[in-house]
Tab-separated table of C-alpha atoms in Angstrom:
chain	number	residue	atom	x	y	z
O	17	UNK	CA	-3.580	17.208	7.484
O	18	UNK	CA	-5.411	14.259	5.666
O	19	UNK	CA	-3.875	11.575	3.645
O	20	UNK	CA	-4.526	13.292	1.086
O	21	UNK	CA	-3.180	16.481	1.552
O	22	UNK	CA	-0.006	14.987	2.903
O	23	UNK	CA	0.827	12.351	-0.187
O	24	UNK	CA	-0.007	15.031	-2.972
O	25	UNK	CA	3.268	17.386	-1.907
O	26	UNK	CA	5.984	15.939	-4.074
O	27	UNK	CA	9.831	16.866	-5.052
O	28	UNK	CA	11.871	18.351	-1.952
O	29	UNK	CA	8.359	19.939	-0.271
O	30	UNK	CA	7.691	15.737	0.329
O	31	UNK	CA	11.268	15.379	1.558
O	32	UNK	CA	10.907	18.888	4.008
O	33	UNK	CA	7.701	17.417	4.992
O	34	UNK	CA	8.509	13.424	6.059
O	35	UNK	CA	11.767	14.667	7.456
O	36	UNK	CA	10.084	17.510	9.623
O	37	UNK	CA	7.745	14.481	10.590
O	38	UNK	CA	10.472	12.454	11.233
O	39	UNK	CA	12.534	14.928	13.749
O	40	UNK	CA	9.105	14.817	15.385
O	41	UNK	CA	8.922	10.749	15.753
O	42	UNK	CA	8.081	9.248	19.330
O	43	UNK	CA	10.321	6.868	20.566
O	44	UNK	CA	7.129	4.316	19.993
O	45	UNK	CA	7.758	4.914	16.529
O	46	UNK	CA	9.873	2.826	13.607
O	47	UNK	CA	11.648	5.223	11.458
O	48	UNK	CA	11.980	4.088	7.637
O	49	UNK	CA	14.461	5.428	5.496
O	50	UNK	CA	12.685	6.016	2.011
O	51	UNK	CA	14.919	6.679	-0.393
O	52	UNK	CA	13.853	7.714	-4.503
O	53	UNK	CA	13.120	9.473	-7.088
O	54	UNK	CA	10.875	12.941	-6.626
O	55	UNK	CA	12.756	14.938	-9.076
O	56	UNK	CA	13.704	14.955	-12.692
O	57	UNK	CA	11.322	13.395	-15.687
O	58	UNK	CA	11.266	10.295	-14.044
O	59	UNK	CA	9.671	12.125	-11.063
O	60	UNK	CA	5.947	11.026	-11.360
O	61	UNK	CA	7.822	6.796	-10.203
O	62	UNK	CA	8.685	8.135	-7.242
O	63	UNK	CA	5.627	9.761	-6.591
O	64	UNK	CA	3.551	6.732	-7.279
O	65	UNK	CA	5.703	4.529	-5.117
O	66	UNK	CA	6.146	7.502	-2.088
O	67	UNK	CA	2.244	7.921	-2.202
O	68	UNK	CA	1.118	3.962	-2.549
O	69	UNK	CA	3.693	3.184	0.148
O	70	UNK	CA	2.212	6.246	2.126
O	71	UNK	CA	-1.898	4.969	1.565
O	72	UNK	CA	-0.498	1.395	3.109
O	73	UNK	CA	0.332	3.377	6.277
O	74	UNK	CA	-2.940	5.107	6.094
O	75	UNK	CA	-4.323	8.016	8.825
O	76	UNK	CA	-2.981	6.302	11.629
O	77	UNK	CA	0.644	6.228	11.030
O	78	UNK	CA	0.888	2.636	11.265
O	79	UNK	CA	2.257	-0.721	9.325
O	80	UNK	CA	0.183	-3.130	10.661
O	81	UNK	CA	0.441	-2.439	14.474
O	82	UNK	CA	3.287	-0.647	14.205
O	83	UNK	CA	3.691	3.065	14.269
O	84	UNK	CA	5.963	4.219	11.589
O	85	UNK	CA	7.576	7.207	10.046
O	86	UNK	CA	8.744	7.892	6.807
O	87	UNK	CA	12.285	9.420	6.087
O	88	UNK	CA	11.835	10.433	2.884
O	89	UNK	CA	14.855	11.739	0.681
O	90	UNK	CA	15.073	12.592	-3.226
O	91	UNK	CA	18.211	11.404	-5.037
O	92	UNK	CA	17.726	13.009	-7.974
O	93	UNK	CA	18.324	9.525	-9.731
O	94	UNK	CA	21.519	10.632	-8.748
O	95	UNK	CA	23.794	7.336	-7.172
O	96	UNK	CA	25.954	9.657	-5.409
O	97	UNK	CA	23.153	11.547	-3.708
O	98	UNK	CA	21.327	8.665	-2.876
O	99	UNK	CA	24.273	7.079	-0.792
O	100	UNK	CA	24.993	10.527	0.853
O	101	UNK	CA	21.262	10.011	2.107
O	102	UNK	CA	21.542	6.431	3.194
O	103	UNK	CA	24.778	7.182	4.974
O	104	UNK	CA	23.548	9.817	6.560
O	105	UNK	CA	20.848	8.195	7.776
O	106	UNK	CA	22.202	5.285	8.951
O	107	UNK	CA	24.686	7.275	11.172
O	108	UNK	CA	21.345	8.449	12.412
O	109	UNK	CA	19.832	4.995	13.491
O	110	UNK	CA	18.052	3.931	10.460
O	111	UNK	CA	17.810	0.053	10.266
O	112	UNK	CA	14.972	-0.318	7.694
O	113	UNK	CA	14.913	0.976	3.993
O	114	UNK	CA	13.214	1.027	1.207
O	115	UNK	CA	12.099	3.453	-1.871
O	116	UNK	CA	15.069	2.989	-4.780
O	117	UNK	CA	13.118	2.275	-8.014
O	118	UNK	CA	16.306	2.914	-10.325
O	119	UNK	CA	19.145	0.159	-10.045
O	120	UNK	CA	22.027	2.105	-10.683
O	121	UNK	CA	20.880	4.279	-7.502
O	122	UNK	CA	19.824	0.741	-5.614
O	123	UNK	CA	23.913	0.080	-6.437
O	124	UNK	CA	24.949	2.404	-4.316
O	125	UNK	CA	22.249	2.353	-1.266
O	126	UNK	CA	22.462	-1.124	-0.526
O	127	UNK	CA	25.881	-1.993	0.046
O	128	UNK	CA	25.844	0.682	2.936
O	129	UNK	CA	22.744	-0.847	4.399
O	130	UNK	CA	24.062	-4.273	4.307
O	131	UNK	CA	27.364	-2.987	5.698
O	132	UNK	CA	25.221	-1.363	8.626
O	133	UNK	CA	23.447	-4.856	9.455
O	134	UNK	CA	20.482	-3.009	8.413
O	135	UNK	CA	17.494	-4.376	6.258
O	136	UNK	CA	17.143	-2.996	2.511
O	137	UNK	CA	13.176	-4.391	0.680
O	138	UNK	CA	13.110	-3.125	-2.755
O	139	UNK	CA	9.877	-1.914	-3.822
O	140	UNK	CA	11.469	-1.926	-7.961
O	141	UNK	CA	14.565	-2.679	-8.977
O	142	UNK	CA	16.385	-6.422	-8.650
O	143	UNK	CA	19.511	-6.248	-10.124
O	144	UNK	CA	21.381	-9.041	-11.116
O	145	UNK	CA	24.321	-7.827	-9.002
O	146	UNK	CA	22.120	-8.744	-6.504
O	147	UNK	CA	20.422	-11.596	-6.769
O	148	UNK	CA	23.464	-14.475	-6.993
O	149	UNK	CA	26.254	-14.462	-5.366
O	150	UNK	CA	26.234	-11.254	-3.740
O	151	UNK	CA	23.083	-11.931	-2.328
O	152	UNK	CA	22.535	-11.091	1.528
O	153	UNK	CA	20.410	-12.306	4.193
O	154	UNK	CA	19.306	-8.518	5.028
O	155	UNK	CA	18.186	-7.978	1.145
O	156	UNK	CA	14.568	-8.902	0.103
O	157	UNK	CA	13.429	-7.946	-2.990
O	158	UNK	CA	9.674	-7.472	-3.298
O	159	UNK	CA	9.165	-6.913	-6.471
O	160	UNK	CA	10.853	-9.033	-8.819
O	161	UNK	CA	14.314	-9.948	-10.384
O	162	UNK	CA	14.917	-7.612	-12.825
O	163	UNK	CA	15.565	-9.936	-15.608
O	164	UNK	CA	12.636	-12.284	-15.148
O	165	UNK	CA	10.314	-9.617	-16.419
O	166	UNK	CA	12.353	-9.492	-19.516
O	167	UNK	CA	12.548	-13.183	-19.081
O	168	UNK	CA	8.376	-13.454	-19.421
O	169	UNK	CA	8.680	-11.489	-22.313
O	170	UNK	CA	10.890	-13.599	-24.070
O	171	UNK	CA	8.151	-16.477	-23.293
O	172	UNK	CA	5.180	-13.832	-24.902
O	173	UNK	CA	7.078	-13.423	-28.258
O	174	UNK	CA	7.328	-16.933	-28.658
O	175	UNK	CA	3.785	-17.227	-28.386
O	176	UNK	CA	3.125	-14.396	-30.257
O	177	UNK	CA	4.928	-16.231	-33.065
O	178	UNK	CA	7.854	-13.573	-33.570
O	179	UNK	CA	10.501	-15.352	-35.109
O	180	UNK	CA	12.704	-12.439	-35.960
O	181	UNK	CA	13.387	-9.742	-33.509
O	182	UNK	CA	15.292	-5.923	-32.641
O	183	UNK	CA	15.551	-5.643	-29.023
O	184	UNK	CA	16.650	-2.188	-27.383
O	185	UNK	CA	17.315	-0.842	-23.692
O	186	UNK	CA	19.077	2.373	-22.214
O	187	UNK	CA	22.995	0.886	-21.342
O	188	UNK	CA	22.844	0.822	-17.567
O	189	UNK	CA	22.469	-2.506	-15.426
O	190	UNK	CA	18.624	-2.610	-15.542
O	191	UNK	CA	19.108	-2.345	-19.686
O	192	UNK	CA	21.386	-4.949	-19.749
O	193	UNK	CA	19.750	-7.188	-17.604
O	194	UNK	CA	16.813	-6.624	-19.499
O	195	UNK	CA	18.110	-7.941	-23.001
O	196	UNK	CA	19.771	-11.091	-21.299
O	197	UNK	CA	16.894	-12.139	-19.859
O	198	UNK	CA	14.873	-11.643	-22.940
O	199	UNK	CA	17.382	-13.582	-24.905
O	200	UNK	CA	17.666	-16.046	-22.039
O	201	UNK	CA	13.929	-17.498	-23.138
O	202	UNK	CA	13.817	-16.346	-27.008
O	203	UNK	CA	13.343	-18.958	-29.000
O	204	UNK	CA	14.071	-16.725	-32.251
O	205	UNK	CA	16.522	-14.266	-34.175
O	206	UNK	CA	17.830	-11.149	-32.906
O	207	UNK	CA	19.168	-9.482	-35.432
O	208	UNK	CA	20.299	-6.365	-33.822
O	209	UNK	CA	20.746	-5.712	-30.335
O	210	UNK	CA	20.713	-1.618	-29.753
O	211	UNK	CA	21.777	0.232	-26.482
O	212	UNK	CA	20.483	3.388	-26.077
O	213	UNK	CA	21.592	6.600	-23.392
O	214	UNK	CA	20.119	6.744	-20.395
O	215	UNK	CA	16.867	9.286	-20.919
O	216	UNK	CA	18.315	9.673	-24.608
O	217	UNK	CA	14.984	11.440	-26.506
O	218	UNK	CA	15.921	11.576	-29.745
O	219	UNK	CA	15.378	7.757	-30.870
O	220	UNK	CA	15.661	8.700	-35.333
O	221	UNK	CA	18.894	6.765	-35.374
O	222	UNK	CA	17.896	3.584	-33.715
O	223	UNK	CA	13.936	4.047	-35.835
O	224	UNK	CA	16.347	3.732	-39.049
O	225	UNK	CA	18.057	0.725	-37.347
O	226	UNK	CA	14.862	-0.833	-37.284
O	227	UNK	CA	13.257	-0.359	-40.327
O	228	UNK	CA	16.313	-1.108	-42.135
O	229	UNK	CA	16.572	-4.571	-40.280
O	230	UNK	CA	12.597	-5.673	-41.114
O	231	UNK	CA	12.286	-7.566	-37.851
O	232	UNK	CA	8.559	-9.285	-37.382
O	233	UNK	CA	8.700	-7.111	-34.046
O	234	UNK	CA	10.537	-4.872	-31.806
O	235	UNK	CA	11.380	-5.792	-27.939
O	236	UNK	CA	12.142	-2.349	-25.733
O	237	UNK	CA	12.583	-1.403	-22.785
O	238	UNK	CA	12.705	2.076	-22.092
O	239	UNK	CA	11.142	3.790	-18.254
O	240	UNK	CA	9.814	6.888	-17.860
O	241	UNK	CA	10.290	9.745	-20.110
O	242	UNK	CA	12.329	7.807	-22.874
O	243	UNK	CA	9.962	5.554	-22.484
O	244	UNK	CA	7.236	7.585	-23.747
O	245	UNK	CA	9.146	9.435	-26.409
O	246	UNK	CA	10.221	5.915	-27.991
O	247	UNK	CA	6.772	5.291	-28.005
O	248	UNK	CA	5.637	8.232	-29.869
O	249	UNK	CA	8.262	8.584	-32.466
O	250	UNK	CA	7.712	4.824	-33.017
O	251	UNK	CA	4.379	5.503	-33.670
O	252	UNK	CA	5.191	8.947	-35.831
O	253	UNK	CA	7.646	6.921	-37.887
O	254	UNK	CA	4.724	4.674	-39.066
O	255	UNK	CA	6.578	2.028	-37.748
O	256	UNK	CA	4.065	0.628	-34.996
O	257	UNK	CA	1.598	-0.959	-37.471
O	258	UNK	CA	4.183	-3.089	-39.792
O	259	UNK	CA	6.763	-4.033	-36.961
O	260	UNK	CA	4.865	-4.639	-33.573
O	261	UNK	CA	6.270	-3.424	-30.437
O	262	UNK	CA	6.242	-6.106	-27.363
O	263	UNK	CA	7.231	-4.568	-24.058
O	264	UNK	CA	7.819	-5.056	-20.067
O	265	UNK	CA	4.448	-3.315	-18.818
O	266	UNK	CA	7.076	-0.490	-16.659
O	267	UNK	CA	7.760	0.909	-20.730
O	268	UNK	CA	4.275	1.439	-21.047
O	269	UNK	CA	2.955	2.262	-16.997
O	270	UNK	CA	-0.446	3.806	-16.969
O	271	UNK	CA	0.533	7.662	-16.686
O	272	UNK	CA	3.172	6.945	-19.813
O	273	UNK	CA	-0.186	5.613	-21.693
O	274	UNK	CA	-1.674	9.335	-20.954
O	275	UNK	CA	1.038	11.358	-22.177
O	276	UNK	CA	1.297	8.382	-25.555
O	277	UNK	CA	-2.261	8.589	-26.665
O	278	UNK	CA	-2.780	5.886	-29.256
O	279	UNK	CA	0.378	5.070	-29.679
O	280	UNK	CA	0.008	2.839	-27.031
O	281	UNK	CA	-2.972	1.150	-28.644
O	282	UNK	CA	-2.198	-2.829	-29.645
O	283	UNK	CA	1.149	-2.427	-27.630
O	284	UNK	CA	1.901	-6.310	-25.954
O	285	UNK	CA	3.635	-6.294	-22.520
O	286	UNK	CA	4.637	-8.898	-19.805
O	287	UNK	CA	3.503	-7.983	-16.658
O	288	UNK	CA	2.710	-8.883	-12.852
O	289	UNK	CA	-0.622	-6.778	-12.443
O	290	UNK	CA	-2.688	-4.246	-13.963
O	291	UNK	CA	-5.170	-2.298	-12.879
O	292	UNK	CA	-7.674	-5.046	-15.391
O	293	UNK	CA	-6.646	-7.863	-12.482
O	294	UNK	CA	-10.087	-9.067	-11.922
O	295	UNK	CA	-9.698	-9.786	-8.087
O	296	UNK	CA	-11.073	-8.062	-4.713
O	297	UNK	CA	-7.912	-6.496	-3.169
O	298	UNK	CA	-6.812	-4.988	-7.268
O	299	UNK	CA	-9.828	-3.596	-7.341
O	300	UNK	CA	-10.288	-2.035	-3.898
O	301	UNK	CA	-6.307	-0.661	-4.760
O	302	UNK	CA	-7.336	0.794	-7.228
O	303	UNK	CA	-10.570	2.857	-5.797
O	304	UNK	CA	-8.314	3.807	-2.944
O	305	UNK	CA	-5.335	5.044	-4.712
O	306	UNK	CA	-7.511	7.033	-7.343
O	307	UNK	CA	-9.850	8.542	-4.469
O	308	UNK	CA	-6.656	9.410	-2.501
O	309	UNK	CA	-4.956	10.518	-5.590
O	310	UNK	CA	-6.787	11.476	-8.583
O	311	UNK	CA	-5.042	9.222	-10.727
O	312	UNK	CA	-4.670	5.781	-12.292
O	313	UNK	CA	-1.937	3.478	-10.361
O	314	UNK	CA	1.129	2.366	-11.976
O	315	UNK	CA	2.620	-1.308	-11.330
O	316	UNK	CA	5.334	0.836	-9.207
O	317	UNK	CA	2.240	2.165	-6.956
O	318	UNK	CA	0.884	-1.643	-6.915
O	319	UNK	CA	4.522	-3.279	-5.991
O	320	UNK	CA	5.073	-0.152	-3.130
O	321	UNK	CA	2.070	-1.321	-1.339
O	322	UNK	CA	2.621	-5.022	-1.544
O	323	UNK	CA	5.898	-4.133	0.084
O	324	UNK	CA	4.706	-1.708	2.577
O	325	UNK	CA	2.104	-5.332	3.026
O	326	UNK	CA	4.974	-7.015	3.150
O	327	UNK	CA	6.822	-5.152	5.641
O	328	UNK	CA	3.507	-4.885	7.805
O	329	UNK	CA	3.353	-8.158	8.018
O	330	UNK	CA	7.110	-9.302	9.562
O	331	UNK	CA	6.550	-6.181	11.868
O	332	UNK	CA	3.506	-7.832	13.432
O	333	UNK	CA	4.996	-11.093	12.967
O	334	UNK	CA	8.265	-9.520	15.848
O	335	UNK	CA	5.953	-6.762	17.469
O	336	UNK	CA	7.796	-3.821	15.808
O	337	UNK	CA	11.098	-5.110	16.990
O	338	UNK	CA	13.923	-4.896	14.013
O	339	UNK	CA	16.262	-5.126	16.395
O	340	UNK	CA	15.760	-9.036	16.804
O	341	UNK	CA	16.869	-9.417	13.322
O	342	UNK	CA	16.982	-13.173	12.956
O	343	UNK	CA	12.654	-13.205	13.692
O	344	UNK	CA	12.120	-10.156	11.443
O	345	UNK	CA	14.405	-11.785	8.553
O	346	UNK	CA	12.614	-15.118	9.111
O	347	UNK	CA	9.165	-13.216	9.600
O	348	UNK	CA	9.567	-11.625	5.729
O	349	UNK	CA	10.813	-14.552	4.249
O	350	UNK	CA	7.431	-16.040	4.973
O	351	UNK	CA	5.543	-13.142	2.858
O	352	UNK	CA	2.372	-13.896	5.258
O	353	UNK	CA	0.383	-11.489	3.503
O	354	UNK	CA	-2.148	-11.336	0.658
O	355	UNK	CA	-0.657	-8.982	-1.864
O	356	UNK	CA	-2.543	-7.126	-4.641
O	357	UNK	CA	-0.827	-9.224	-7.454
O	358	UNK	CA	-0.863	-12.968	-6.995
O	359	UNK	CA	0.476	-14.851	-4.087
O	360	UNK	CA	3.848	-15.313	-4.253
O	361	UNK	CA	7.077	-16.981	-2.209
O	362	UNK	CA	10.415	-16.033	-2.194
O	363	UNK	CA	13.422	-17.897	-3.276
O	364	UNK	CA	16.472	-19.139	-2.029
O	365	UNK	CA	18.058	-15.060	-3.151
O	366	UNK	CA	15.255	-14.012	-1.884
O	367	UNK	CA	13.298	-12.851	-4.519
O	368	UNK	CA	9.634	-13.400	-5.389
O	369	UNK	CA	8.546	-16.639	-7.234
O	370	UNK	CA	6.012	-15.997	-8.918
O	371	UNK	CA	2.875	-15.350	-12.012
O	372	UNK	CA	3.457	-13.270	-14.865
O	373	UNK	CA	1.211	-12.002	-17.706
O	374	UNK	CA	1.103	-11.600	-21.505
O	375	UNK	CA	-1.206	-8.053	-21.632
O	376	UNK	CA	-2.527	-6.206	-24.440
O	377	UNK	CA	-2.938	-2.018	-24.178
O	378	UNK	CA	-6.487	-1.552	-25.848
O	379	UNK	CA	-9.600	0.608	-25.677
O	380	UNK	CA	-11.765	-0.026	-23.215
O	381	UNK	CA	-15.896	0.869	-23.597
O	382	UNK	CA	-15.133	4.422	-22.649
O	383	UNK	CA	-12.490	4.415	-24.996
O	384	UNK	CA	-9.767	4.445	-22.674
O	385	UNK	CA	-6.519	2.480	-23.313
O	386	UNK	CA	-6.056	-0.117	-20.652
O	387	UNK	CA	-3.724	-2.659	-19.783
O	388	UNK	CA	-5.755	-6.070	-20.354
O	389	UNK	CA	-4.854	-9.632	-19.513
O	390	UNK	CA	-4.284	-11.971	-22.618
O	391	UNK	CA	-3.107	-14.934	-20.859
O	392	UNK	CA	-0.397	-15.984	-17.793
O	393	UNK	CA	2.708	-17.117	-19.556
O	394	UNK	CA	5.108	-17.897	-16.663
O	395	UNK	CA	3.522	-19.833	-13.387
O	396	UNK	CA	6.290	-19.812	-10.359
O	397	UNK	CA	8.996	-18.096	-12.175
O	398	UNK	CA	12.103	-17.887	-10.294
O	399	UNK	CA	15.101	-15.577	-11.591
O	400	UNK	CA	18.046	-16.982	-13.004
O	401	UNK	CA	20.434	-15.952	-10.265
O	402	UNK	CA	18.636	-18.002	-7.888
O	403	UNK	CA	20.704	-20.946	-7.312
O	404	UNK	CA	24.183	-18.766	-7.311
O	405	UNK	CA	22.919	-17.165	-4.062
O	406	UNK	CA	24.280	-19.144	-0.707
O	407	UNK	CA	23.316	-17.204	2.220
O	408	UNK	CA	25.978	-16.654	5.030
């Protein structure tokens, strides 16, 4: 079975499949626990993460020189499930994991990792939990902190001039990271700070909220499906055009653009990469995951094979041997690898130092709504947390 063929089975059939794989493993072969989300709305993440991880590997099984299998389970963005999987397979040898794009789920998967003396790379989520003073020499983050995005966009409505702002996010630790760090850099008003449920889809209450405050423009950060219903009852509330919406570019990921239509259309967002990025490797990603695919990559595809690049890279670096953990932690520290987004270092917490972008959604020649690059408004950012982290 072809690349192809394999990546394109999602929900449980991907879990039947990897694990059937996996019970088949060599001895030669690294396993991987790969823990996220196949299952509910927010599905299509996982997917894009499973399958971009999955195209790193390519036909040959292999990160870098190193055979590899993936254990793939779904946790129903479901904390409790997710640790059920994690213990389970640690208790089956499992030393290396990755997958969690949710951080309430990432909450309760890497404290059993770390107590294993395991490794844990997020391919999403950096939670602030995290990233200071619970920081641990076995937990590399990938992607980014998770309020440095928010952080960026803080930095973008500053230069966008918005002196007067509503900010909004679902009331879990991601959402509440999110509207520190937007504050954290804000140079203006809030005047109303909104938390919303957790895939709430009914937003009418908070769209009053709004218009009744007449902010210059709206900060929000919604994933997934409540992500693209904010979107469209923003729009269908005529709201969009007096009170622009500014955004971190994972409320407004390509396949939530799709199911938007033009209510994505003039949308602002801070970002890491789009599929616009006007370099080599971005572009060649981008041919690959769509021929392999037959569809547009999100950022989560983008960061999955950065860190499956990432990974590839320390494994060369100690031969495929995890068990020498004190070369493989030193080997990804180093990042020695060219990712898709620019280059970037990691920080004393272990987490990525590095560009981000003020983008635009807009129509391209075809008439497609793409995620273009307006200008980088952060160079080397490093998260907050940073210098609370002290390494045992």
């Amino acid at each position: 079975m072809g690349l192809k063929g394999k990546a394109m089975r999602t929900g449980l059939m991907a879990t039947a499949l990897v694990t059937v794989m996996a019970a088949q493993a060599s001895a030669e072969e690294l396993r991987i626990g790969f823990i996220t989300t196949l299952s509910t709305p927010a599905g299509y993440i996982g997917e894009d993460i499973r399958d971009a991880f999955m195209l790193a590997i390519g036909e040959d099984g292999k990160l870098g020189d190193t055979p590899v299998v993936l254990e793939v389970e779904d946790d129903g963005l479901k904390p409790a499930n997710a640790k059920q999987s994690a213990d389970r397979l640690v208790q089956s040898g499992v030393k290396l994991f990755t997958g969690v794009n949710f951080s309430n789920v990432l909450a309760a998967v890497q404290p059993t990792v770390m107590k294993s003396g395991g490794f844990y790379v997020s391919v999403n989520p950096g939670p602030s939990v995290f990233a200071g003073e619970k920081c641990n020499p076995n937990y590399f983050v990938a992607s980014y902190q998770n309020d440095a995005f928010h952080e960026a966009a803080g930095l973008a409505a500053n230069k966008l001039g918005y002196k007067k702002v509503v900010i909004l996010a679902p009331n879990y630790q991601a959402g509440r990271d999110a509207l520190n760090g937007f504050k954290r850099t804000y140079e203006g008003e809030v005047v109303e700070e909104i938390y919303t449920k957790l895939n709430q889809t009914d937003f009418s209450v908070e769209l009053a909220r709004i218009r009744s405050a007449a902010p210059d423009a709206i900060y929000q950060f919604h994933p997934g499906g409540a992500g693209i219903n904010f979107a469209k009852q923003y729009d269908n509330a005529g709201l969009k055009d007096s009170v622009p919406m500014l955004v971190p570019a994972f409320s407004l990921d390509a396949q939530m653009v799709k199911a938007t239509g033009d209510a994505a259309d003039g949308v602002y967002a801070s970002a890491l990469w789009t599929t616009e990025f006007d370099n080599d490797a971005s572009r060649d990603f981008v041919k690959r995951f769509e021929e392999a695919y037959g569809r547009t990559p999100t950022m989560y595809a983008e960061q999955a094979y950065d860190t499956a690049n990432l990974i590839a890279s320390a494994l060369d670096a100690v031969g495929g041997n995890i068990d020498d953990a004190d070369a493989f932690r030193a080997a990804l520290a180093k990042a020695d690898f060219e990712p898709i987004r620019d280059k970037y270092t990691f920080g004393p917490n272990q987490h990525p130092i590095q560009n981000y972008y003020l983008t635009r959604f807009e129509k391209n020649a075809d008439g497609e709504i793409v995620q273009t690059v307006v200008e980088r408004i952060a160079e080397n950012h490093q998260d907050a947390y940073a210098g609370d982290c002290k390494m045992d």
